[in-house]
mmCIF file of C-alpha atoms in Angstrom:
data_model
loop_
_atom_site.group_PDB
_atom_site.id
_atom_site.type_symbol
_atom_site.label_atom_id
_atom_site.label_comp_id
_atom_site.label_asym_id
_atom_site.label_seq_id
_atom_site.Cartn_x
_atom_site.Cartn_y
_atom_site.Cartn_z
ATOM 1 C CA MET A 30 0.000 0.000 0.000
ATOM 2 C CA GLU A 31 2.791 2.419 0.907
ATOM 3 C CA PHE A 32 4.665 1.412 -2.251
ATOM 4 C CA GLU A 33 1.652 2.295 -4.412
ATOM 5 C CA HIS A 34 1.330 5.645 -2.641
ATOM 6 C CA ARG A 35 4.960 6.512 -3.367
ATOM 7 C CA LEU A 36 4.583 5.354 -6.958
ATOM 8 C CA ASN A 37 1.586 7.625 -7.424
ATOM 9 C CA LEU A 38 3.535 10.565 -6.012
ATOM 10 C CA TYR A 39 6.374 9.801 -8.404
ATOM 11 C CA HIS A 40 4.015 9.842 -11.383
ATOM 12 C CA ILE A 41 2.488 13.131 -10.183
ATOM 13 C CA PHE A 42 5.887 14.809 -9.885
ATOM 14 C CA GLN A 43 6.991 13.350 -13.216
ATOM 15 C CA THR A 44 3.886 14.728 -14.970
ATOM 16 C CA LEU A 45 4.297 18.052 -13.217
ATOM 17 C CA TYR A 46 7.926 18.298 -14.259
ATOM 18 C CA GLU A 47 7.122 17.476 -17.881
ATOM 19 C CA HIS A 48 4.412 20.120 -18.189
ATOM 20 C CA HIS A 49 5.401 22.749 -15.589
ATOM 21 C CA PRO A 50 9.117 22.466 -14.783
ATOM 22 C CA ASP A 51 9.314 26.056 -13.469
ATOM 23 C CA LEU A 52 6.544 25.461 -10.952
ATOM 24 C CA LEU A 53 8.173 22.263 -9.719
ATOM 25 C CA ASN A 54 11.507 24.046 -9.267
ATOM 26 C CA GLU A 55 9.827 26.751 -7.201
ATOM 27 C CA ILE A 56 8.124 24.132 -5.001
ATOM 28 C CA LEU A 57 11.414 22.321 -4.402
ATOM 29 C CA GLN A 58 13.193 25.585 -3.583
ATOM 30 C CA LEU A 59 10.658 26.352 -0.841
ATOM 31 C CA ASP A 60 12.114 23.411 1.102
ATOM 32 C CA ASP A 61 15.692 24.618 0.679
ATOM 33 C CA SER A 62 16.370 26.112 4.102
ATOM 34 C CA GLN A 63 19.900 27.096 3.110
ATOM 35 C CA ASP A 64 18.497 29.705 0.692
ATOM 36 C CA PHE A 65 16.495 31.377 3.426
ATOM 37 C CA ALA A 66 19.480 31.311 5.764
ATOM 38 C CA THR A 67 21.801 33.059 3.330
ATOM 39 C CA VAL A 68 19.413 35.431 1.512
ATOM 40 C CA SER A 69 17.553 38.230 3.272
ATOM 41 C CA ILE A 70 14.302 38.309 1.317
ATOM 42 C CA PRO A 71 12.095 41.397 1.805
ATOM 43 C CA ARG A 72 8.398 40.905 2.335
ATOM 44 C CA HIS A 73 7.436 42.321 -1.056
ATOM 45 C CA PRO A 74 10.545 42.405 -3.268
ATOM 46 C CA TYR A 75 10.308 44.861 -6.131
ATOM 47 C CA ILE A 76 12.244 46.893 -8.677
ATOM 48 C CA LEU A 77 10.842 50.228 -9.864
ATOM 49 C CA GLY A 78 12.110 51.873 -13.035
ATOM 50 C CA MET A 79 11.914 55.653 -12.633
ATOM 51 C CA VAL A 80 12.145 58.046 -15.594
ATOM 52 C CA GLU A 81 12.376 61.772 -14.924
ATOM 53 C CA THR A 82 13.480 64.704 -17.061
ATOM 54 C CA GLY A 83 17.087 63.868 -17.942
ATOM 55 C CA ASN A 84 17.348 61.359 -15.102
ATOM 56 C CA VAL A 85 16.749 57.587 -15.040
ATOM 57 C CA TYR A 86 17.263 55.315 -12.029
ATOM 58 C CA LEU A 87 15.994 52.238 -10.205
ATOM 59 C CA LEU A 88 14.280 52.030 -6.845
ATOM 60 C CA THR A 89 14.399 48.657 -5.084
ATOM 61 C CA ASN A 90 14.166 47.072 -1.648
ATOM 62 C CA LEU A 91 16.350 44.095 -2.548
ATOM 63 C CA LEU A 92 19.414 45.588 -0.851
ATOM 64 C CA ASP A 93 19.232 45.088 2.915
ATOM 65 C CA GLY A 94 15.420 45.088 2.733
ATOM 66 C CA ARG A 95 15.292 48.884 2.468
ATOM 67 C CA THR A 96 14.184 50.957 -0.480
ATOM 68 C CA GLN A 97 17.223 52.498 -2.151
ATOM 69 C CA LYS A 98 17.810 54.608 -5.236
ATOM 70 C CA ILE A 99 20.368 53.168 -7.673
ATOM 71 C CA THR A 100 21.784 55.388 -10.398
ATOM 72 C CA GLN A 101 23.991 54.268 -13.276
ATOM 73 C CA THR A 102 25.628 56.540 -15.850
ATOM 74 C CA GLN A 103 25.100 54.087 -18.735
ATOM 75 C CA TRP A 104 21.566 53.163 -17.644
ATOM 76 C CA VAL A 105 22.512 49.484 -17.258
ATOM 77 C CA TRP A 106 22.008 47.776 -13.880
ATOM 78 C CA THR A 107 23.517 44.295 -13.483
ATOM 79 C CA ILE A 108 22.124 41.738 -11.047
ATOM 80 C CA GLY A 109 24.099 38.812 -9.640
ATOM 81 C CA ARG A 110 26.060 37.243 -6.845
ATOM 82 C CA ALA A 111 29.257 39.265 -7.347
ATOM 83 C CA GLY A 112 29.671 42.341 -5.182
ATOM 84 C CA ARG A 113 30.374 44.669 -8.124
ATOM 85 C CA ASN A 114 26.831 44.303 -9.478
ATOM 86 C CA ALA A 115 24.422 47.196 -9.118
ATOM 87 C CA ILE A 116 22.120 44.767 -7.299
ATOM 88 C CA ALA A 117 24.291 42.196 -5.526
ATOM 89 C CA LEU A 118 22.429 39.342 -3.821
ATOM 90 C CA ALA A 119 23.920 36.527 -1.726
ATOM 91 C CA ASP A 120 21.977 33.747 -3.448
ATOM 92 C CA HIS A 121 23.952 30.701 -4.603
ATOM 93 C CA HIS A 122 21.297 30.042 -7.280
ATOM 94 C CA LEU A 123 22.396 33.280 -8.951
ATOM 95 C CA SER A 124 25.343 33.448 -11.315
ATOM 96 C CA ARG A 125 28.065 35.967 -10.577
ATOM 97 C CA HIS A 126 26.601 38.161 -13.309
ATOM 98 C CA HIS A 127 23.126 36.774 -13.760
ATOM 99 C CA ALA A 128 20.981 39.407 -15.511
ATOM 100 C CA ALA A 129 20.829 43.076 -16.405
ATOM 101 C CA ILE A 130 18.160 45.744 -16.698
ATOM 102 C CA GLN A 131 18.802 48.319 -19.411
ATOM 103 C CA TYR A 132 16.964 51.542 -20.218
ATOM 104 C CA ILE A 133 16.808 52.625 -23.874
ATOM 105 C CA PRO A 134 15.534 56.203 -24.423
ATOM 106 C CA GLY A 135 12.262 56.262 -26.280
ATOM 107 C CA GLN A 136 11.719 52.514 -25.839
ATOM 108 C CA GLY A 137 11.769 51.666 -22.135
ATOM 109 C CA PHE A 138 13.365 49.177 -19.734
ATOM 110 C CA PHE A 139 14.597 45.787 -20.971
ATOM 111 C CA ILE A 140 15.681 42.634 -19.111
ATOM 112 C CA HIS A 141 18.737 40.674 -20.341
ATOM 113 C CA ASP A 142 19.968 37.268 -19.263
ATOM 114 C CA LEU A 143 23.773 37.218 -19.049
ATOM 115 C CA ASN A 144 24.197 33.506 -19.898
ATOM 116 C CA SER A 145 23.279 32.571 -16.340
ATOM 117 C CA THR A 146 23.398 28.947 -15.185
ATOM 118 C CA ASN A 147 19.828 28.743 -13.905
ATOM 119 C CA GLY A 148 18.289 31.204 -16.338
ATOM 120 C CA THR A 149 16.140 34.302 -15.967
ATOM 121 C CA TYR A 150 12.360 34.008 -16.081
ATOM 122 C CA LEU A 151 9.884 36.698 -17.116
ATOM 123 C CA ASN A 152 6.268 35.959 -16.155
ATOM 124 C CA HIS A 153 7.134 32.225 -15.745
ATOM 125 C CA GLU A 154 8.787 32.031 -19.178
ATOM 126 C CA ILE A 155 12.496 31.501 -19.528
ATOM 127 C CA LEU A 156 14.229 34.431 -21.168
ATOM 128 C CA GLN A 157 15.680 33.551 -24.561
ATOM 129 C CA ALA A 158 16.331 37.127 -25.746
ATOM 130 C CA PRO A 159 16.064 40.630 -24.260
ATOM 131 C CA ARG A 160 12.448 41.510 -23.452
ATOM 132 C CA ARG A 161 10.822 44.823 -22.689
ATOM 133 C CA LEU A 162 9.514 45.191 -19.139
ATOM 134 C CA HIS A 163 5.988 46.383 -18.380
ATOM 135 C CA GLU A 164 4.071 47.425 -15.292
ATOM 136 C CA GLY A 165 3.483 44.460 -12.978
ATOM 137 C CA ASP A 166 5.885 42.019 -14.678
ATOM 138 C CA ARG A 167 7.319 39.256 -12.483
ATOM 139 C CA LEU A 168 10.965 38.251 -12.687
ATOM 140 C CA ARG A 169 12.495 35.115 -11.236
ATOM 141 C CA LEU A 170 16.203 35.451 -10.555
ATOM 142 C CA GLY A 171 17.716 32.463 -8.806
ATOM 143 C CA SER A 172 15.364 31.633 -5.932
ATOM 144 C CA LEU A 173 13.895 35.144 -5.777
ATOM 145 C CA ILE A 174 10.684 36.321 -7.462
ATOM 146 C CA VAL A 175 10.632 40.106 -7.989
ATOM 147 C CA SER A 176 7.833 42.418 -9.145
ATOM 148 C CA PHE A 177 8.747 45.137 -11.625
ATOM 149 C CA PHE A 178 7.005 48.504 -11.743
ATOM 150 C CA LEU A 179 7.427 51.445 -14.070
ATOM 151 C CA CYS A 180 7.016 55.164 -13.432
ATOM 152 C CA HIS A 181 7.529 57.712 -16.194
ATOM 153 C CA GLN A 182 5.066 60.439 -15.263
ATOM 154 C CA THR A 183 4.956 62.969 -12.433
ATOM 155 C CA VAL A 184 1.558 64.381 -11.422
ATOM 156 C CA MET A 185 1.218 67.474 -9.237
ATOM 157 C CA SER A 186 -1.649 67.162 -6.799
ATOM 158 C CA GLY A 187 -3.779 70.224 -6.092
ATOM 159 C CA ALA A 188 -4.000 72.046 -2.768
ATOM 160 C CA ILE A 189 -6.294 70.566 -0.130
ATOM 161 C CA ALA A 190 -9.490 72.360 0.846
ATOM 162 C CA PRO A 191 -9.221 75.006 3.609
ATOM 163 C CA ASP A 192 -11.637 73.119 5.893
ATOM 164 C CA LEU A 193 -9.524 69.960 5.591
ATOM 165 C CA ALA A 194 -6.343 71.929 6.317
ATOM 166 C CA THR A 195 -8.014 73.400 9.407
ATOM 167 C CA TYR A 196 -9.167 69.959 10.541
ATOM 168 C CA LEU A 197 -5.691 68.466 10.164
ATOM 169 C CA ARG A 198 -4.083 71.377 11.964
ATOM 170 C CA GLU A 199 -6.489 71.198 14.910
ATOM 171 C CA SER A 200 -6.901 67.435 15.268
ATOM 172 C CA SER A 201 -3.600 65.903 14.176
ATOM 173 C CA PRO A 202 -1.109 65.082 16.945
ATOM 174 C CA LEU A 203 1.699 65.346 14.389
ATOM 175 C CA VAL A 204 1.761 69.135 14.208
ATOM 176 C CA SER A 205 5.292 70.384 14.788
ATOM 177 C CA PRO A 206 5.778 72.420 18.013
ATOM 178 C CA ASP A 207 6.324 76.147 17.975
ATOM 179 C CA PRO A 208 9.975 77.186 17.713
ATOM 180 C CA PRO A 209 11.680 78.353 20.926
ATOM 181 C CA GLU A 210 11.912 82.047 21.716
ATOM 182 C CA ASN A 211 15.613 82.247 20.870
ATOM 183 C CA PHE A 212 15.141 80.350 17.618
ATOM 184 C CA VAL A 213 17.007 81.921 14.701
ATOM 185 C CA PRO A 214 16.101 80.480 11.280
ATOM 186 C CA THR A 215 18.883 79.640 8.883
ATOM 187 C CA LEU A 216 18.631 81.881 5.832
ATOM 188 C CA SER A 217 20.174 81.388 2.439
ATOM 189 C CA PRO A 218 22.537 84.110 1.095
ATOM 190 C CA ASP A 219 19.744 85.460 -1.132
ATOM 191 C CA GLN A 220 17.337 85.617 1.781
ATOM 192 C CA GLN A 221 19.925 87.332 3.979
ATOM 193 C CA GLN A 222 20.560 89.939 1.280
ATOM 194 C CA ALA A 223 16.820 90.544 0.878
ATOM 195 C CA VAL A 224 16.356 90.960 4.635
ATOM 196 C CA GLN A 225 19.362 93.306 4.856
ATOM 197 C CA SER A 226 18.071 95.341 1.923
ATOM 198 C CA ARG A 227 14.677 95.729 3.534
ATOM 199 C CA ALA A 228 16.234 96.708 6.849
ATOM 200 C CA THR A 229 18.507 99.267 5.193
ATOM 201 C CA SER A 230 15.708 100.833 3.166
ATOM 202 C CA ALA A 231 13.540 101.017 6.257
ATOM 203 C CA PHE A 232 16.366 102.737 8.116
ATOM 204 C CA LEU A 233 16.970 105.312 5.386
ATOM 205 C CA THR A 234 13.371 106.084 4.420
ATOM 206 C CA PRO A 235 11.026 104.844 7.106
ATOM 207 C CA ASP A 236 7.398 104.595 6.173
ATOM 208 C CA THR A 237 6.317 105.906 9.573
ATOM 209 C CA PRO A 238 8.368 107.741 12.245
ATOM 210 C CA LEU A 239 9.381 105.764 15.259
ATOM 211 C CA GLU A 240 7.834 108.336 17.621
ATOM 212 C CA PRO A 241 4.947 110.698 16.824
ATOM 213 C CA PRO A 242 6.000 114.364 16.545
ATOM 214 C CA GLU A 243 5.136 116.711 19.363
ATOM 215 C CA PRO A 244 2.195 119.014 18.560
ATOM 216 C CA SER A 245 3.338 122.474 17.528
ATOM 217 C CA LEU A 246 2.033 125.344 19.672
ATOM 218 C CA PRO A 247 0.884 128.606 18.078
ATOM 219 C CA LYS A 248 3.485 131.314 18.256
ATOM 220 C CA PRO A 249 2.546 134.221 20.558
ATOM 221 C CA ILE A 250 1.536 137.414 18.781
ATOM 222 C CA HIS A 251 3.410 140.534 19.979
ATOM 223 C CA PRO A 252 1.805 143.715 18.537
ATOM 224 C CA ALA A 253 4.053 146.652 17.926
ATOM 225 C CA VAL A 254 3.627 149.269 20.802
ATOM 226 C CA SER A 255 5.212 152.697 20.677
ATOM 227 C CA HIS A 256 7.061 154.293 23.617
ATOM 228 C CA GLU A 257 4.245 156.834 24.064
ATOM 229 C CA GLN A 258 1.636 154.098 24.293
ATOM 230 C CA GLN A 259 3.776 152.225 26.814
ATOM 231 C CA SER A 260 3.946 155.381 28.998
ATOM 232 C CA GLN A 261 0.182 155.826 28.870
ATOM 233 C CA ILE A 262 -0.348 152.197 29.865
ATOM 234 C CA LEU A 263 2.006 152.550 32.839
ATOM 235 C CA ASP A 264 0.268 155.768 33.934
ATOM 236 C CA ARG A 265 -3.105 154.063 33.918
ATOM 237 C CA PHE A 266 -1.697 151.123 35.853
ATOM 238 C CA PHE A 267 -0.370 153.351 38.588
ATOM 239 C CA GLN A 268 -3.587 155.407 38.760
ATOM 240 C CA ILE A 269 -5.567 152.255 39.315
ATOM 241 C CA HIS A 270 -3.291 150.811 41.987
ATOM 242 C CA ASN A 271 -2.336 154.149 43.594
ATOM 243 C CA PRO A 272 -5.406 156.385 43.697
ATOM 244 C CA GLU A 273 -3.866 158.696 46.284
ATOM 245 C CA GLY A 274 -1.259 159.794 43.860
ATOM 246 C CA LYS A 275 -4.024 161.125 41.595
ATOM 247 C CA SER A 276 -5.287 163.629 44.281
ATOM 248 C CA LYS A 277 -1.911 165.029 44.817
#
């Protein structure tokens, strides 16, 4: 009974290998604990081809499990076990120089197999010649299956509504604290020159005086009085305050 069971399993694996060899290889590699011990596989491995104005690069989390930006002057990124590759992975199923991703202006990103021992697979098909990569393609390199994404357009999002900005400002615990009282912002040379220019112009031609001017008082009016009129005024003054002198 046990012999028949093993024989049936053998026929199943033989049929599976004849019709789906890639799938069988992936199943067998899941039981290879040495691969998992030597290769740090991120949770969702990916490679993103980024095309900007005059700048092309790759973003990937294959290196140390962290997303990193990889630039290359010739727009060719090699993948393999050797340390000099743009994406170097410690996987003994990889050849030293296993595959390469190349960007061709006006055409896109292409995947090349560099005569690797175990081959490069694109969407479960072994790569026989360079193939163009598209959004969501799946690559199998050694024992690692990687998703490829493509970004060649930048979209500027509009400003949020004022009520949403107010809500976020009042309810979010992530609002940055107010700067300390002795906080001095770091200004660029252009900003420093602009501030100095404004301060100088304000010093030379102030818009408003620092202190309001004192109100001007009217000047006293002194009418011209002749000597004869002055004598008459004095005589009247004495007559009023010294009536006795009048009787004499």
